[in-house]
GROMACS .gro file of C-alpha atoms in nm:
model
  243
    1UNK     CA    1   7.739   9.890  10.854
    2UNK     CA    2   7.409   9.840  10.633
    3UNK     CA    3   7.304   9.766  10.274
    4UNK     CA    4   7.060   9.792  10.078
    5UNK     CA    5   7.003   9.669   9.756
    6UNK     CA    6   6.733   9.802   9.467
    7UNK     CA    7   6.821   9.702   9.081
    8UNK     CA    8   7.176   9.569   9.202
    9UNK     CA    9   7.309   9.931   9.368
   10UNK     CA   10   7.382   9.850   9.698
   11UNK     CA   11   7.391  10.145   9.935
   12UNK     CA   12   7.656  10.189  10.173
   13UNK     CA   13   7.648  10.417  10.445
   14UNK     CA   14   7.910  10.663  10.577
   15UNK     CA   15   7.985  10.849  10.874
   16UNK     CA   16   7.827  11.179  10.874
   17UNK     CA   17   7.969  11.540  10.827
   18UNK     CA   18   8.072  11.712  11.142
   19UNK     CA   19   7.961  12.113  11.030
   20UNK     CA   20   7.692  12.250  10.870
   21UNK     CA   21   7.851  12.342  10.585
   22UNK     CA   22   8.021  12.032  10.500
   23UNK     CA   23   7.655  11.853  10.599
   24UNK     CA   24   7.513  12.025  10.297
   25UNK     CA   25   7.768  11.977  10.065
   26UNK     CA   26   7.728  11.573  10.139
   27UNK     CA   27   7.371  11.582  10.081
   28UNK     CA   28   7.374  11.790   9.766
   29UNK     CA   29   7.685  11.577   9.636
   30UNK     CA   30   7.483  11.287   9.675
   31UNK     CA   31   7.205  11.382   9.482
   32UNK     CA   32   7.415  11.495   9.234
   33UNK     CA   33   7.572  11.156   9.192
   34UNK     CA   34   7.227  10.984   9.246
   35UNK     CA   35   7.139  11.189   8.942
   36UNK     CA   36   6.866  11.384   9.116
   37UNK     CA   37   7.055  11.680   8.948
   38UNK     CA   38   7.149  11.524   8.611
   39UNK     CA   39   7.478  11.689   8.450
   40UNK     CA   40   7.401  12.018   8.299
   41UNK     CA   41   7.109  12.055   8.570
   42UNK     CA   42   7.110  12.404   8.689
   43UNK     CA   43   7.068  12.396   9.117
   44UNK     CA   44   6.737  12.582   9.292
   45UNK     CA   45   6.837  12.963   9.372
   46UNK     CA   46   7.024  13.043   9.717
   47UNK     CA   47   6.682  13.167   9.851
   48UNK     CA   48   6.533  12.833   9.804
   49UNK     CA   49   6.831  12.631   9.903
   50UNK     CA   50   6.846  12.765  10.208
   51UNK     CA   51   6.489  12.735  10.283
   52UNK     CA   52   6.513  12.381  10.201
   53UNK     CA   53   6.842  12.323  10.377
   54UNK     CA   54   6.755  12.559  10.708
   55UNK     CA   55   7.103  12.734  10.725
   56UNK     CA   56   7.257  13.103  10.676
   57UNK     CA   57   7.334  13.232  10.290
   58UNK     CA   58   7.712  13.243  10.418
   59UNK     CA   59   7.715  12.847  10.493
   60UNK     CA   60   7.537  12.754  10.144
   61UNK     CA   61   7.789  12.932   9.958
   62UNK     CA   62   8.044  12.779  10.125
   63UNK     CA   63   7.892  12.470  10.034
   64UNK     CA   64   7.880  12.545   9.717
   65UNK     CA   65   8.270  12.661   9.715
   66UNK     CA   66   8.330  12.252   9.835
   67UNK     CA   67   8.143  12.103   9.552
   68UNK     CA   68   8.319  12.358   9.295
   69UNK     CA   69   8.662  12.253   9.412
   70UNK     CA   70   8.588  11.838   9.381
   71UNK     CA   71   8.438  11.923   9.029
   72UNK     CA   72   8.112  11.876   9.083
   73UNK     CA   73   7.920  12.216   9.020
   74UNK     CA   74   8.052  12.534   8.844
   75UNK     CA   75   7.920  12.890   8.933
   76UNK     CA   76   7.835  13.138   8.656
   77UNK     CA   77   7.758  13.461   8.642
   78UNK     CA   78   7.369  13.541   8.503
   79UNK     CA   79   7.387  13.134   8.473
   80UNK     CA   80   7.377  12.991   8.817
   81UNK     CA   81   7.505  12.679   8.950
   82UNK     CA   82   7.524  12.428   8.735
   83UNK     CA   83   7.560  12.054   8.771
   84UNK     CA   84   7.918  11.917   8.553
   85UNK     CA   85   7.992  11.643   8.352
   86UNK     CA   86   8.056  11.325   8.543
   87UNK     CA   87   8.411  11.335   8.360
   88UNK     CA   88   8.544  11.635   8.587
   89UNK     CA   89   8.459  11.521   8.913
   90UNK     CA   90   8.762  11.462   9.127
   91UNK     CA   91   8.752  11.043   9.160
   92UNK     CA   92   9.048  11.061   9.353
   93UNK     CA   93   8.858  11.280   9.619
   94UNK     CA   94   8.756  11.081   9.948
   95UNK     CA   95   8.435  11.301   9.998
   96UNK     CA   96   8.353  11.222   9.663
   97UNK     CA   97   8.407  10.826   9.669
   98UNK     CA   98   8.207  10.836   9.991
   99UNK     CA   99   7.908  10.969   9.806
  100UNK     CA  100   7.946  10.738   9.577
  101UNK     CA  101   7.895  10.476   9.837
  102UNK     CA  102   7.601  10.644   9.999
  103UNK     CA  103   7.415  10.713   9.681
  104UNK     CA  104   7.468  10.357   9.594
  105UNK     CA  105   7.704  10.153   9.379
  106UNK     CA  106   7.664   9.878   9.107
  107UNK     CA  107   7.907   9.651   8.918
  108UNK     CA  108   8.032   9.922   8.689
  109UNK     CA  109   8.119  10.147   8.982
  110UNK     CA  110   8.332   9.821   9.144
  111UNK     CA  111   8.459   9.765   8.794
  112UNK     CA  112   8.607  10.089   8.816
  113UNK     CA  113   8.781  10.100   9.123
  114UNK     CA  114   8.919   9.763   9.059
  115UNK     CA  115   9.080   9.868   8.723
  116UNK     CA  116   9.294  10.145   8.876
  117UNK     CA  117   9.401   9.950   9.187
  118UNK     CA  118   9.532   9.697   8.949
  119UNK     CA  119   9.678   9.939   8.737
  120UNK     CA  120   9.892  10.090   9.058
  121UNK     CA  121   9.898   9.847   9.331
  122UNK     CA  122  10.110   9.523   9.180
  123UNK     CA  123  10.374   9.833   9.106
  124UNK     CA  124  10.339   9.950   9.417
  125UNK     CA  125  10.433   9.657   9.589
  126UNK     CA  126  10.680   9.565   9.333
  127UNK     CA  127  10.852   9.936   9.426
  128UNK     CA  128  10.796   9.885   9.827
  129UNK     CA  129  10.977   9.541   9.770
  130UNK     CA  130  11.282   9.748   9.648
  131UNK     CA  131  11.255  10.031   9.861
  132UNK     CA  132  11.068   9.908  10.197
  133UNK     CA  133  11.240   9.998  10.555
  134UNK     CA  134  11.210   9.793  10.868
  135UNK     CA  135  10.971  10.021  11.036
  136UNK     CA  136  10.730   9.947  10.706
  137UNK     CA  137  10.739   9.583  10.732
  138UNK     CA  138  10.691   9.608  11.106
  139UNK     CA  139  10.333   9.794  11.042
  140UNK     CA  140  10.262   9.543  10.704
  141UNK     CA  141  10.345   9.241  10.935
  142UNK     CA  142  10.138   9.389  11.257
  143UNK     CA  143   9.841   9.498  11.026
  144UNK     CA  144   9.866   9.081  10.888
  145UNK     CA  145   9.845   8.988  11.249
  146UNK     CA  146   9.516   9.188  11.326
  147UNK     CA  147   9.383   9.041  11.033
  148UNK     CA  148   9.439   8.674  11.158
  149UNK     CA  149   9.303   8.735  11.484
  150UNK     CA  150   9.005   8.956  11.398
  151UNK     CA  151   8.667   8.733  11.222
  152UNK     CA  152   8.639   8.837  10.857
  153UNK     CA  153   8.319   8.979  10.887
  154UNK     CA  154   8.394   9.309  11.135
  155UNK     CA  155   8.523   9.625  11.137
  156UNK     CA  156   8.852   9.549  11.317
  157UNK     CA  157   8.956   9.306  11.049
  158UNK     CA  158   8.826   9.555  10.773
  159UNK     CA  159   9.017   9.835  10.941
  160UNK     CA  160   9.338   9.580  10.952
  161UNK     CA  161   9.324   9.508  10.601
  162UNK     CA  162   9.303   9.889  10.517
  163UNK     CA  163   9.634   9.910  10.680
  164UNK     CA  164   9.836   9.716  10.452
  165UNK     CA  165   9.772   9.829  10.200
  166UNK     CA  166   9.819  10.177  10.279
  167UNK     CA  167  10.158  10.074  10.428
  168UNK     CA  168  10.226   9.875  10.108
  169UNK     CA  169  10.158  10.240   9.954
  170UNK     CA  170  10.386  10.424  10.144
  171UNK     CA  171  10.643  10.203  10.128
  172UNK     CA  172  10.659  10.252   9.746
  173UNK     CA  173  10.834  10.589   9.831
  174UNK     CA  174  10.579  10.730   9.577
  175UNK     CA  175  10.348  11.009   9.735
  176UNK     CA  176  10.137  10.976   9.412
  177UNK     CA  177  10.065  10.598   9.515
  178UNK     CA  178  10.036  10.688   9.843
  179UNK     CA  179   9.740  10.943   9.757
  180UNK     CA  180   9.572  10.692   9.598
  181UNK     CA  181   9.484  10.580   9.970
  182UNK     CA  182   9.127  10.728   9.898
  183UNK     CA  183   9.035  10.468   9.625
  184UNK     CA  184   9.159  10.170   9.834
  185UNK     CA  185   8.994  10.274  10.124
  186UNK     CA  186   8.610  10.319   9.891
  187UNK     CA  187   8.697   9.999   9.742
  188UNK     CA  188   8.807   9.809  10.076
  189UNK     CA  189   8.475   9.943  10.243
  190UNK     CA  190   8.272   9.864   9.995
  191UNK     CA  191   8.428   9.485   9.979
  192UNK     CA  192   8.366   9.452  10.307
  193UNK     CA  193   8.001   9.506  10.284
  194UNK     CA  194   7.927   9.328   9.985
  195UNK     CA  195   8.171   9.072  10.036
  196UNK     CA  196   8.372   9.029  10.337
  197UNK     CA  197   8.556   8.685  10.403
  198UNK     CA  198   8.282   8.526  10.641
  199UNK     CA  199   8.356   8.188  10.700
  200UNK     CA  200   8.659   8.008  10.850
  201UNK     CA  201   8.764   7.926  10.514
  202UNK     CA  202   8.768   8.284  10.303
  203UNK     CA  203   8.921   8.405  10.583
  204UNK     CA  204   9.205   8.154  10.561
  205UNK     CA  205   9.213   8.209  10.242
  206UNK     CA  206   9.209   8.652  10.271
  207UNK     CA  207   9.492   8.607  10.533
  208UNK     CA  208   9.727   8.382  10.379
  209UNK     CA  209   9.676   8.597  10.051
  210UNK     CA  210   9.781   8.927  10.231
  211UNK     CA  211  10.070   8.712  10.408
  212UNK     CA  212  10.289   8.668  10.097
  213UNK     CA  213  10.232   9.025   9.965
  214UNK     CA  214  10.426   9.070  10.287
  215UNK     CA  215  10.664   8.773  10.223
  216UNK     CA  216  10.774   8.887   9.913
  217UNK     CA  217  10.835   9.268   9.986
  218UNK     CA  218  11.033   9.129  10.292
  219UNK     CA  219  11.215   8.900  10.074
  220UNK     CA  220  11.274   9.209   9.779
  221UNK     CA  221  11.074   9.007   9.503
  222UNK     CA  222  10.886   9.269   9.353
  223UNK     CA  223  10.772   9.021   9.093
  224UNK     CA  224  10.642   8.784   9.369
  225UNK     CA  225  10.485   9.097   9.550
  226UNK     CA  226  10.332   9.215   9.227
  227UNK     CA  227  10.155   8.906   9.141
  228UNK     CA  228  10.033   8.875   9.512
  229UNK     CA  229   9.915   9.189   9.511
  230UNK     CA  230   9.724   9.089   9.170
  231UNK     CA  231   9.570   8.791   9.315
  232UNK     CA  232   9.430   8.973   9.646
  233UNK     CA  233   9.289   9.200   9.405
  234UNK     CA  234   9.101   8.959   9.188
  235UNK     CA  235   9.040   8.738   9.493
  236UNK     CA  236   8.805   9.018   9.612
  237UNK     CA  237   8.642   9.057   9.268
  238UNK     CA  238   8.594   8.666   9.343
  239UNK     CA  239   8.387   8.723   9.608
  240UNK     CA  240   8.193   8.979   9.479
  241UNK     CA  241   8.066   8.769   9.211
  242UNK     CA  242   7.993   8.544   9.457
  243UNK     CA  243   7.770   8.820   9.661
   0.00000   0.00000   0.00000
């Protein structure tokens, strides 16, 4: 993975959509949260859209049926399509956060995802401490494993990482926490690339971290699996003042 950096956003680009339809959607989502198409902003005309875009009427509206539904356009009659206010877009949605991270993000947008993994994570590994199965603690414990043997700086040990938390997640028993997968996966990726535990010594330091949120839901401390939860958290904000 790339970045690129121009007045602190740093760029971060994802895998590309696999249908036309869903190709134009990402490309017009991004340029709606690039601001190319400020809120309020009504969009070209379908003639000219798909002129510019080189596809069928049928797969622009359909398009524009995936941006209604994540909140970012509304269609009105003898209006148009119309850009909406940054407040209604769907956050939570993983299309959505990926934009974000190709259009480019900046401190507020790590800010952001950083508040509401604090505000859910600690509980949920406080609740998977209480309510955690064998077969949970099995994937937590292999996911810690592919984390100590990957380096800190590739994919493997990003895609490790990923994993325990989402398995922290769904051992909460709460599907609500576990939806929040979306958010830790934007915010994971875009650690990585701004951040990821490099040397021999972050990496210690990332591993042993992740180790006693594992500990401690083995052991059923959910206040020990709270705060470790916490202090992975903050660790990565560490290291992205550091970047």
């Amino acid at each position: 993975m790339s970045t690129q950096s121009s007045s602190q956003i740093i760029v971060i680009p994802a895998r590309r959509a696999h249908s036309n339809h869903a190709e134009v959607a990402r490309t017009i989502g991004i340029d709606i949260i690039a601001g190319r198409y400020g809120e309020g902003a009504k969009l070209p005309g379908d003639a000219e859209m798909t002129l510019l875009f080189g596809v069928s009427r049928p797969v622009l509206r359909e398009s524009v049926k995936t941006l209604v539904a994540k909140g970012l356009l509304s269609t009105k009659a003898r209006v148009g399509t119309v850009v909406r206010e940054r407040a209604a877009w769907n956050m939570f949605d993983s299309d959505v956060l990926a934009w974000h991270l190709d259009a480019g993000i900046d401190k507020r947008f790590l800010r952001d995802l950083a508040e509401i993994r604090l505000a859910v994570e600690p509980r949920a590994a406080a609740l998977a401490a209480e309510r955690r199965t064998e077969e949970d603690l099995a994937l937590m414990r292999k996911a810690v494993g592919l984390m100590k043997a990957e380096p800190g700086a590739s994919d493997s040990f990003a895609e490790a990482d990923l994993a325990l938390h989402v398995a922290v997640a769904t051992a909460s028993g709460n599907p609500f926490m576990r939806s929040i997968g979306a958010v830790i996966e934007a915010a994971l990726r875009a650690s990585f690339v701004l951040s990821a535990p490099g040397d021999a010594r972050e990496h210690e330091i990332a591993v042993a971290a992740h180790e006693r949120i594992v500990e401690a839901i083995a052991d059923q401390d959910g206040e020990a699996a709270g705060a470790a939860m916490l202090n992975v958290i903050f660790n990565g904000l560490r290291r992205h003042g550091a970047a």
